[in-house]
Coordinates of N, CA and C in Angstrom, one line a residue:
M1 N -226.0 -187.4 -87.1 CA -226.0 -186.2 -86.3 C -226.5 -185.1 -87.2
R2 N -227.4 -184.5 -86.4 CA -228.3 -183.4 -87.3 C -228.5 -182.3 -86.1
V3 N -228.8 -181.0 -86.9 CA -229.3 -180.0 -85.8 C -230.3 -179.6 -85.8
I4 N -230.8 -179.8 -84.6 CA -232.1 -179.7 -84.3 C -233.1 -178.4 -84.4
T5 N -232.6 -177.1 -84.0 CA -233.2 -175.9 -84.2 C -232.2 -174.7 -85.0
G6 N -232.6 -173.8 -85.0 CA -232.0 -172.7 -85.9 C -231.5 -172.4 -87.1
I7 N -230.5 -171.4 -87.6 CA -229.8 -171.0 -88.7 C -229.8 -172.5 -89.5
Y8 N -229.3 -173.6 -88.7 CA -228.7 -174.5 -89.6 C -229.4 -175.9 -89.1
K9 N -231.0 -175.8 -88.8 CA -231.9 -176.7 -88.7 C -232.1 -177.9 -89.7
G10 N -231.9 -178.9 -89.4 CA -232.1 -179.8 -90.3 C -230.8 -180.5 -91.2
R11 N -229.7 -179.6 -90.8 CA -228.4 -180.2 -91.4 C -228.0 -181.3 -90.8
H12 N -227.4 -182.5 -91.6 CA -226.8 -183.6 -91.3 C -225.5 -183.8 -91.6
F13 N -224.6 -184.2 -90.8 CA -223.6 -184.7 -90.7 C -223.3 -186.2 -90.3
D14 N -222.4 -186.9 -91.1 CA -222.3 -188.5 -91.0 C -221.0 -188.5 -90.2
V15 N -221.2 -189.1 -89.4 CA -220.0 -189.1 -88.2 C -219.5 -190.4 -88.1
P16 N -218.0 -190.5 -89.0 CA -217.8 -191.7 -88.9 C -217.5 -193.0 -88.3
R17 N -217.7 -193.9 -88.9 CA -217.9 -195.2 -88.0 C -217.2 -195.7 -86.7
S18 N -216.2 -195.0 -87.5 CA -214.6 -195.6 -86.7 C -214.1 -194.5 -85.6
F19 N -215.1 -193.5 -85.3 CA -215.2 -193.0 -84.1 C -215.4 -193.4 -82.6
K20 N -214.4 -193.1 -82.0 CA -214.5 -193.5 -80.4 C -215.8 -193.2 -79.7
A21 N -215.9 -191.7 -79.9 CA -216.5 -190.7 -79.2 C -218.1 -191.1 -79.2
R22 N -218.9 -190.9 -78.2 CA -220.1 -191.2 -77.8 C -220.7 -190.0 -77.7
P23 N -221.4 -189.8 -79.5 CA -222.1 -188.2 -79.3 C -223.3 -188.5 -78.7
T24 N -223.8 -187.1 -78.2 CA -224.8 -187.1 -77.5 C -226.2 -187.1 -78.2
T25 N -227.0 -188.2 -77.9 CA -228.1 -188.7 -78.7 C -228.8 -187.3 -79.4
D26 N -229.6 -187.4 -80.7 CA -230.3 -186.4 -80.9 C -231.6 -186.4 -80.0
F27 N -232.0 -187.4 -79.3 CA -232.9 -187.4 -78.4 C -232.6 -186.4 -77.2
A28 N -231.9 -186.7 -76.4 CA -231.1 -186.4 -75.6 C -231.1 -185.1 -75.9
K29 N -230.4 -184.6 -77.0 CA -229.9 -183.1 -76.7 C -231.1 -182.0 -77.4
E30 N -232.0 -182.9 -78.1 CA -233.4 -181.8 -78.0 C -234.0 -181.6 -76.7
N31 N -234.0 -182.7 -75.6 CA -234.7 -182.6 -74.7 C -234.1 -181.7 -73.7
L32 N -232.7 -181.5 -73.8 CA -232.0 -180.9 -73.2 C -231.8 -179.3 -73.4
F33 N -231.6 -179.4 -74.6 CA -231.9 -177.8 -75.1 C -233.6 -177.3 -74.8
N34 N -234.5 -178.1 -75.1 CA -235.8 -177.6 -74.4 C -235.8 -177.2 -73.3
V35 N -234.9 -177.8 -72.2 CA -234.5 -177.5 -70.9 C -234.1 -176.0 -71.0
L36 N -232.9 -176.4 -71.3 CA -232.2 -174.9 -71.4 C -232.4 -173.6 -71.7
T37 N -233.5 -173.8 -72.7 CA -234.3 -172.4 -72.9 C -235.1 -172.2 -71.7
G38 N -235.3 -172.6 -70.9 CA -236.1 -171.9 -70.0 C -235.0 -171.1 -68.8
Y39 N -233.8 -171.3 -69.1 CA -232.9 -170.6 -68.2 C -232.1 -169.6 -68.8
M40 N -231.9 -169.8 -70.3 CA -231.2 -168.6 -70.9 C -231.4 -168.7 -72.3
D41 N -231.1 -167.7 -72.7 CA -231.3 -167.3 -74.5 C -230.2 -167.2 -75.2
F42 N -229.5 -168.3 -76.1 CA -228.6 -168.3 -76.7 C -228.1 -167.3 -77.6
E43 N -228.7 -166.6 -77.7 CA -228.7 -165.5 -78.6 C -227.2 -164.9 -78.4
G44 N -226.7 -164.7 -79.1 CA -225.6 -163.4 -78.5 C -224.5 -164.2 -77.6
I45 N -224.3 -165.2 -76.5 CA -223.6 -165.8 -75.8 C -222.0 -166.2 -76.2
R46 N -221.0 -166.4 -75.2 CA -220.2 -167.1 -75.4 C -220.1 -168.3 -74.6
A47 N -219.8 -169.3 -75.7 CA -219.9 -170.6 -75.1 C -218.9 -171.7 -75.2
L48 N -218.6 -172.4 -74.3 CA -217.4 -173.3 -74.3 C -217.9 -174.7 -74.2
D49 N -217.6 -175.6 -74.9 CA -217.7 -176.7 -75.3 C -216.4 -177.8 -74.8
L50 N -216.7 -178.5 -73.8 CA -215.3 -179.2 -73.4 C -215.6 -180.7 -73.6
F51 N -214.4 -181.7 -74.1 CA -214.9 -183.1 -74.7 C -215.5 -183.0 -76.0
A52 N -215.4 -181.8 -76.9 CA -216.5 -181.9 -77.9 C -216.7 -182.8 -78.8
G53 N -216.3 -183.8 -79.1 CA -216.2 -185.1 -79.6 C -216.4 -184.7 -80.8
T54 N -217.9 -185.0 -81.1 CA -218.5 -184.7 -83.1 C -218.4 -183.3 -83.3
G55 N -218.5 -182.6 -81.9 CA -218.9 -180.9 -82.5 C -220.1 -180.7 -82.4
S56 N -221.1 -181.8 -82.5 CA -222.6 -181.6 -82.1 C -223.3 -180.7 -81.3
I57 N -222.8 -180.3 -80.0 CA -223.4 -179.3 -79.2 C -222.5 -178.0 -79.7
S58 N -221.5 -177.6 -79.9 CA -221.1 -176.7 -80.6 C -221.8 -176.0 -81.9
I59 N -222.0 -177.0 -83.0 CA -222.7 -176.5 -83.9 C -224.2 -176.2 -83.1
E60 N -225.0 -177.2 -82.6 CA -226.1 -176.4 -81.9 C -226.2 -174.8 -81.5
L61 N -225.2 -175.0 -80.7 CA -225.0 -173.4 -80.2 C -225.0 -172.5 -81.1
L62 N -224.4 -172.5 -82.3 CA -224.0 -171.8 -83.2 C -225.4 -171.1 -83.9
S63 N -225.9 -172.5 -84.0 CA -227.3 -172.6 -85.2 C -228.4 -172.1 -84.1
R64 N -228.2 -171.5 -82.7 CA -229.0 -171.1 -82.1 C -228.5 -169.5 -81.4
G65 N -227.5 -169.0 -82.4 CA -227.3 -167.8 -82.2 C -226.2 -167.2 -81.3
A66 N -225.3 -168.3 -80.6 CA -224.0 -167.8 -80.0 C -223.5 -167.0 -80.7
S67 N -222.5 -166.3 -80.4 CA -221.7 -165.3 -80.7 C -220.6 -165.9 -81.2
Q68 N -220.0 -166.4 -80.2 CA -218.8 -167.2 -79.8 C -218.9 -168.5 -79.3
V69 N -218.1 -169.5 -79.7 CA -218.2 -171.1 -79.5 C -216.6 -171.4 -79.7
V70 N -216.2 -172.0 -78.4 CA -214.9 -172.8 -78.3 C -214.8 -174.1 -77.9
S71 N -214.6 -174.6 -79.3 CA -214.9 -176.2 -78.9 C -212.7 -176.8 -78.1
V72 N -212.8 -177.7 -77.6 CA -211.8 -178.1 -76.8 C -211.7 -179.8 -77.0
E73 N -211.3 -180.5 -77.7 CA -211.2 -181.7 -77.9 C -209.9 -182.4 -78.4
A74 N -209.2 -183.2 -77.9 CA -207.8 -183.8 -77.6 C -207.4 -184.9 -78.9
D75 N -208.5 -185.6 -79.0 CA -208.1 -186.7 -80.5 C -208.3 -185.9 -81.4
R76 N -207.3 -186.2 -82.7 CA -207.0 -185.4 -83.6 C -207.7 -185.8 -84.5
D77 N -208.3 -187.1 -85.1 CA -209.4 -187.1 -86.1 C -210.9 -186.2 -85.8
H78 N -211.1 -186.2 -84.1 CA -212.3 -185.7 -84.0 C -212.6 -184.2 -83.8
A79 N -211.0 -183.6 -83.9 CA -210.9 -182.2 -84.0 C -210.7 -182.1 -86.0
R80 N -210.6 -183.0 -86.1 CA -210.3 -182.5 -88.2 C -212.1 -182.8 -88.4
F81 N -212.6 -183.5 -88.0 CA -214.3 -183.7 -88.2 C -215.0 -182.5 -87.8
I82 N -214.5 -181.7 -86.6 CA -215.1 -180.6 -86.2 C -214.8 -179.4 -87.2
R83 N -213.6 -179.2 -87.4 CA -213.1 -178.2 -88.4 C -214.1 -178.5 -89.8
Q84 N -213.8 -179.9 -90.2 CA -214.5 -179.8 -91.6 C -216.1 -179.4 -91.3
C85 N -216.5 -179.8 -90.4 CA -218.0 -179.5 -90.4 C -218.2 -178.1 -89.9
M86 N -217.6 -177.3 -89.4 CA -217.5 -175.7 -89.4 C -217.2 -175.2 -90.8
E87 N -216.5 -175.7 -91.3 CA -216.2 -175.2 -92.7 C -217.3 -175.4 -93.7
K88 N -217.9 -176.5 -93.6 CA -218.9 -176.8 -94.3 C -220.3 -175.9 -94.3
L89 N -220.5 -175.5 -92.8 CA -221.4 -174.4 -92.4 C -220.6 -173.1 -92.7
G90 N -219.7 -172.8 -92.7 CA -219.3 -171.4 -93.5 C -218.9 -170.6 -92.2
T91 N -218.7 -171.2 -91.0 CA -219.1 -170.1 -89.8 C -218.0 -169.6 -89.4
H92 N -217.5 -168.5 -89.0 CA -216.1 -167.8 -88.3 C -216.3 -167.5 -86.9
N93 N -217.3 -167.6 -86.4 CA -217.6 -167.3 -84.9 C -216.9 -168.5 -83.8
H94 N -216.1 -169.5 -84.4 CA -216.0 -170.8 -84.1 C -214.0 -170.8 -83.8
Q95 N -213.8 -171.3 -82.5 CA -212.3 -171.7 -82.3 C -212.6 -172.9 -81.9
L96 N -211.7 -174.0 -82.5 CA -211.2 -175.1 -82.4 C -210.0 -175.2 -81.7
I97 N -209.6 -175.5 -80.0 CA -208.8 -175.8 -79.5 C -208.5 -177.2 -79.8
K98 N -207.4 -177.5 -80.2 CA -207.0 -179.2 -80.2 C -206.4 -179.6 -79.0
G99 N -206.5 -179.9 -77.9 CA -205.3 -179.9 -76.6 C -206.4 -180.8 -75.6
D100 N -206.0 -181.1 -74.2 CA -206.6 -181.4 -73.5 C -207.1 -180.4 -72.8
V101 N -208.4 -181.0 -71.9 CA -209.4 -180.0 -71.5 C -208.6 -179.5 -70.4
F102 N -208.2 -180.5 -69.7 CA -207.6 -179.8 -68.0 C -206.4 -178.8 -68.1
R103 N -205.7 -179.2 -69.0 CA -204.3 -178.1 -69.6 C -205.3 -176.7 -69.6
F104 N -206.4 -176.9 -70.6 CA -207.1 -175.6 -71.6 C -207.6 -175.1 -69.8
L105 N -208.3 -175.6 -68.9 CA -209.0 -175.2 -67.8 C -208.0 -174.5 -67.3
K106 N -206.7 -174.8 -66.8 CA -205.8 -174.1 -65.9 C -205.5 -172.7 -66.7
Q107 N -205.4 -172.8 -68.2 CA -204.3 -171.6 -68.7 C -205.6 -170.7 -69.3
C108 N -206.6 -171.4 -69.3 CA -208.0 -170.1 -69.6 C -208.1 -168.8 -68.7
H109 N -208.6 -167.9 -69.5 CA -208.4 -166.5 -68.7 C -209.7 -166.0 -69.1
L110 N -210.6 -166.6 -69.9 CA -212.1 -166.1 -70.7 C -213.2 -166.6 -69.8
Q111 N -214.4 -165.9 -69.7 CA -215.3 -166.5 -69.0 C -216.7 -166.8 -70.4
F112 N -216.9 -167.8 -70.2 CA -218.1 -167.9 -70.8 C -219.6 -168.2 -70.1
D113 N -220.8 -167.5 -70.8 CA -222.4 -167.6 -70.4 C -223.0 -168.7 -70.5
F114 N -222.2 -169.9 -71.0 CA -222.2 -171.4 -70.9 C -221.4 -172.3 -71.3
I115 N -221.1 -173.3 -70.6 CA -220.3 -174.4 -70.6 C -221.1 -176.0 -70.7
F116 N -220.6 -176.4 -71.7 CA -221.0 -177.8 -71.8 C -219.9 -178.8 -71.8
A117 N -219.9 -179.6 -70.8 CA -218.6 -180.7 -70.7 C -219.8 -182.2 -71.0
D118 N -218.9 -182.9 -72.1 CA -219.5 -183.8 -72.3 C -218.0 -185.3 -72.3
P119 N -217.8 -185.5 -70.6 CA -216.1 -186.3 -70.8 C -216.8 -187.9 -71.1
P120 N -215.6 -188.7 -71.4 CA -215.7 -189.5 -71.4 C -216.6 -190.1 -69.9
Y121 N -217.6 -190.9 -70.1 CA -217.9 -191.5 -68.9 C -216.8 -192.3 -67.9
A122 N -216.1 -193.0 -68.1 CA -214.9 -193.6 -67.7 C -213.7 -192.9 -67.2
L123 N -214.1 -191.2 -67.3 CA -212.9 -190.2 -67.1 C -212.6 -190.7 -65.5
P124 N -211.6 -190.8 -64.9 CA -211.3 -191.2 -63.5 C -211.2 -190.0 -62.6
N125 N -211.2 -189.0 -62.9 CA -211.7 -187.6 -61.7 C -212.9 -187.1 -62.5
L126 N -213.8 -187.5 -62.8 CA -215.2 -187.2 -63.4 C -216.0 -186.2 -62.2
A127 N -215.8 -186.8 -61.6 CA -216.6 -186.4 -59.9 C -216.0 -185.1 -59.8
E128 N -214.9 -184.1 -60.2 CA -214.4 -183.3 -59.8 C -214.5 -182.3 -61.0
L129 N -215.0 -182.8 -62.0 CA -214.7 -181.7 -63.4 C -215.7 -180.6 -62.6
P130 N -217.3 -180.6 -62.4 CA -217.5 -179.6 -62.2 C -216.9 -178.5 -61.3
E131 N -216.2 -179.0 -60.3 CA -215.6 -178.0 -59.3 C -214.1 -177.4 -59.5
Q132 N -213.8 -178.3 -60.9 CA -212.3 -177.6 -61.5 C -212.8 -176.4 -62.1
I133 N -213.7 -177.0 -63.3 CA -214.2 -175.8 -63.8 C -215.1 -174.4 -63.3
L134 N -215.7 -174.4 -62.3 CA -216.3 -173.5 -61.3 C -215.0 -173.1 -60.6
S135 N -214.3 -173.4 -60.2 CA -213.2 -173.3 -59.7 C -212.2 -172.0 -60.2
H136 N -212.3 -172.3 -61.6 CA -211.0 -171.5 -62.5 C -212.1 -170.3 -63.1
H137 N -213.2 -169.9 -62.2 CA -214.1 -168.9 -62.8 C -214.2 -168.5 -64.4
L138 N -214.5 -169.5 -65.0 CA -214.5 -169.7 -66.6 C -216.3 -169.3 -66.7
L139 N -217.2 -169.5 -65.7 CA -218.4 -169.4 -65.8 C -218.4 -167.9 -65.6
A140 N -219.2 -167.1 -66.5 CA -220.0 -165.8 -66.1 C -220.6 -165.9 -65.2
A141 N -220.7 -164.5 -64.2 CA -222.1 -164.4 -63.2 C -223.0 -165.0 -64.1
D142 N -224.1 -165.5 -63.6 CA -225.6 -166.3 -64.3 C -225.3 -167.3 -64.9
G143 N -223.8 -167.7 -65.4 CA -224.3 -168.6 -66.4 C -224.3 -169.8 -65.9
L144 N -224.3 -170.3 -67.2 CA -224.5 -172.1 -67.0 C -223.9 -173.2 -67.4
L145 N -223.7 -174.5 -66.4 CA -222.9 -175.2 -66.7 C -223.6 -176.4 -67.1
V146 N -223.1 -177.3 -67.9 CA -224.0 -178.8 -68.0 C -222.7 -179.5 -68.2
V147 N -223.1 -180.9 -67.4 CA -221.9 -181.9 -67.7 C -222.8 -183.2 -67.9
E148 N -222.6 -183.5 -69.1 CA -223.1 -185.0 -69.2 C -222.3 -186.2 -68.2
H149 N -223.0 -187.2 -67.7 CA -222.4 -187.8 -67.5 C -223.2 -189.5 -67.6
G150 N -222.7 -190.4 -66.7 CA -223.7 -191.5 -66.6 C -224.5 -191.7 -65.4
K151 N -225.0 -192.8 -64.9 CA -226.0 -192.8 -64.2 C -225.3 -193.0 -62.4
D152 N -224.4 -193.0 -62.5 CA -223.4 -193.6 -61.5 C -223.3 -192.1 -60.6
Y153 N -223.1 -191.3 -61.1 CA -222.8 -189.7 -60.6 C -224.1 -188.9 -59.9
D154 N -223.9 -188.7 -58.7 CA -224.9 -187.5 -58.1 C -223.9 -186.4 -57.5
F155 N -224.4 -185.2 -58.3 CA -223.8 -184.1 -58.1 C -224.7 -182.5 -57.4
S156 N -225.9 -183.7 -56.6 CA -226.7 -183.0 -56.1 C -226.3 -181.9 -54.7
A157 N -225.0 -182.4 -54.3 CA -224.6 -181.9 -53.0 C -223.8 -180.5 -53.3
H158 N -223.5 -180.6 -54.5 CA -222.4 -179.6 -54.9 C -223.2 -178.0 -54.6
P159 N -222.4 -177.0 -54.3 CA -223.4 -175.7 -54.0 C -224.2 -174.9 -54.8
C160 N -223.1 -175.2 -56.4 CA -224.3 -174.6 -57.6 C -224.9 -175.4 -58.4
F161 N -225.1 -176.7 -58.0 CA -226.1 -177.6 -58.6 C -227.7 -177.2 -58.6
I162 N -228.1 -177.1 -59.6 CA -229.6 -176.8 -59.6 C -230.3 -177.5 -60.4
S163 N -229.9 -178.6 -61.1 CA -230.7 -179.9 -61.7 C -230.3 -180.9 -62.2
H164 N -230.9 -181.9 -62.3 CA -230.7 -183.1 -63.1 C -231.8 -183.6 -63.7
R165 N -231.1 -183.9 -65.0 CA -232.1 -184.5 -66.1 C -231.2 -185.9 -66.5
A166 N -232.0 -186.7 -66.6 CA -232.2 -188.0 -67.4 C -232.6 -188.4 -68.8
Y167 N -232.3 -188.7 -69.9 CA -233.2 -189.0 -70.9 C -232.3 -190.6 -71.1
G168 N -232.9 -191.7 -71.1 CA -232.3 -193.0 -70.9 C -231.1 -192.8 -70.3
S169 N -229.9 -193.6 -71.2 CA -228.9 -193.8 -70.3 C -228.0 -192.6 -70.2
V170 N -228.5 -191.2 -71.0 CA -227.5 -190.4 -70.6 C -228.5 -189.3 -69.6
N171 N -227.4 -189.0 -68.8 CA -227.8 -187.6 -67.5 C -226.8 -186.4 -67.5
F172 N -227.6 -185.5 -67.4 CA -227.4 -184.3 -67.5 C -227.5 -183.5 -66.2
S173 N -226.0 -183.1 -65.5 CA -226.2 -182.0 -64.3 C -225.8 -180.6 -64.8
L174 N -227.0 -179.9 -64.2 CA -226.9 -178.3 -64.6 C -226.7 -177.9 -63.1
F175 N -225.6 -176.8 -63.2 CA -224.7 -175.6 -62.3 C -225.4 -174.3 -62.8
K176 N -225.3 -173.6 -62.1 CA -225.4 -172.2 -62.5 C -224.2 -171.3 -61.3
A177 N -223.7 -170.2 -61.7 CA -222.5 -169.5 -61.2 C -222.9 -169.0 -60.1
M178 N -222.3 -169.0 -59.3 CA -222.4 -168.2 -57.9 C -222.2 -167.1 -58.0
E179 N -222.9 -165.8 -57.8 CA -222.7 -164.8 -57.4 C -221.5 -164.5 -56.7
K180 N -220.4 -163.7 -57.2 CA -219.3 -163.0 -56.3 C -219.9 -161.7 -55.1
T181 N -219.7 -162.3 -54.2 CA -219.8 -161.0 -52.6 C -218.5 -160.3 -52.5
A182 N -219.3 -159.2 -52.2 CA -218.4 -158.1 -52.3 C -217.6 -158.0 -51.1
E183 N -216.2 -157.7 -50.8 CA -215.5 -157.7 -49.7 C -215.4 -156.6 -48.8

């Protein structure tokens, strides 16, 4: 796992072979971030990485200047690996939540400029994930949500959907927070 650009550019972290996580490939990650830079500047943003796995996206966000990144990961070994990576980087603007993503979504009262979700592709309720995130108002006005998923999902009918990108077997659906209307 390598950092694509930013202050940690070129740093490598060896992911243990025993990991069950399916890390976002460097190719897909690089292409995704090329697209995302057209939507937002990462400098100073508050970001949320759900199903953080190896922490690759969290590290990339910090490298690109995010002021705060919260990573949520349920697996104990993966959480330990993320913590070790952050310690090696010496970063202090990262918070690791070891726990269930859906419980976190219900209890979180913060808003984020950018949310990345990379759930297991076999997650039974993956199709509802974007709505669960958006309905809890975790995404700030003009915020961006990216959901990584397999080819069997089509989120284009969702009112907040803005784009779909595919890089090999890796698919990303992008959502923009809807502006709140005055009542």
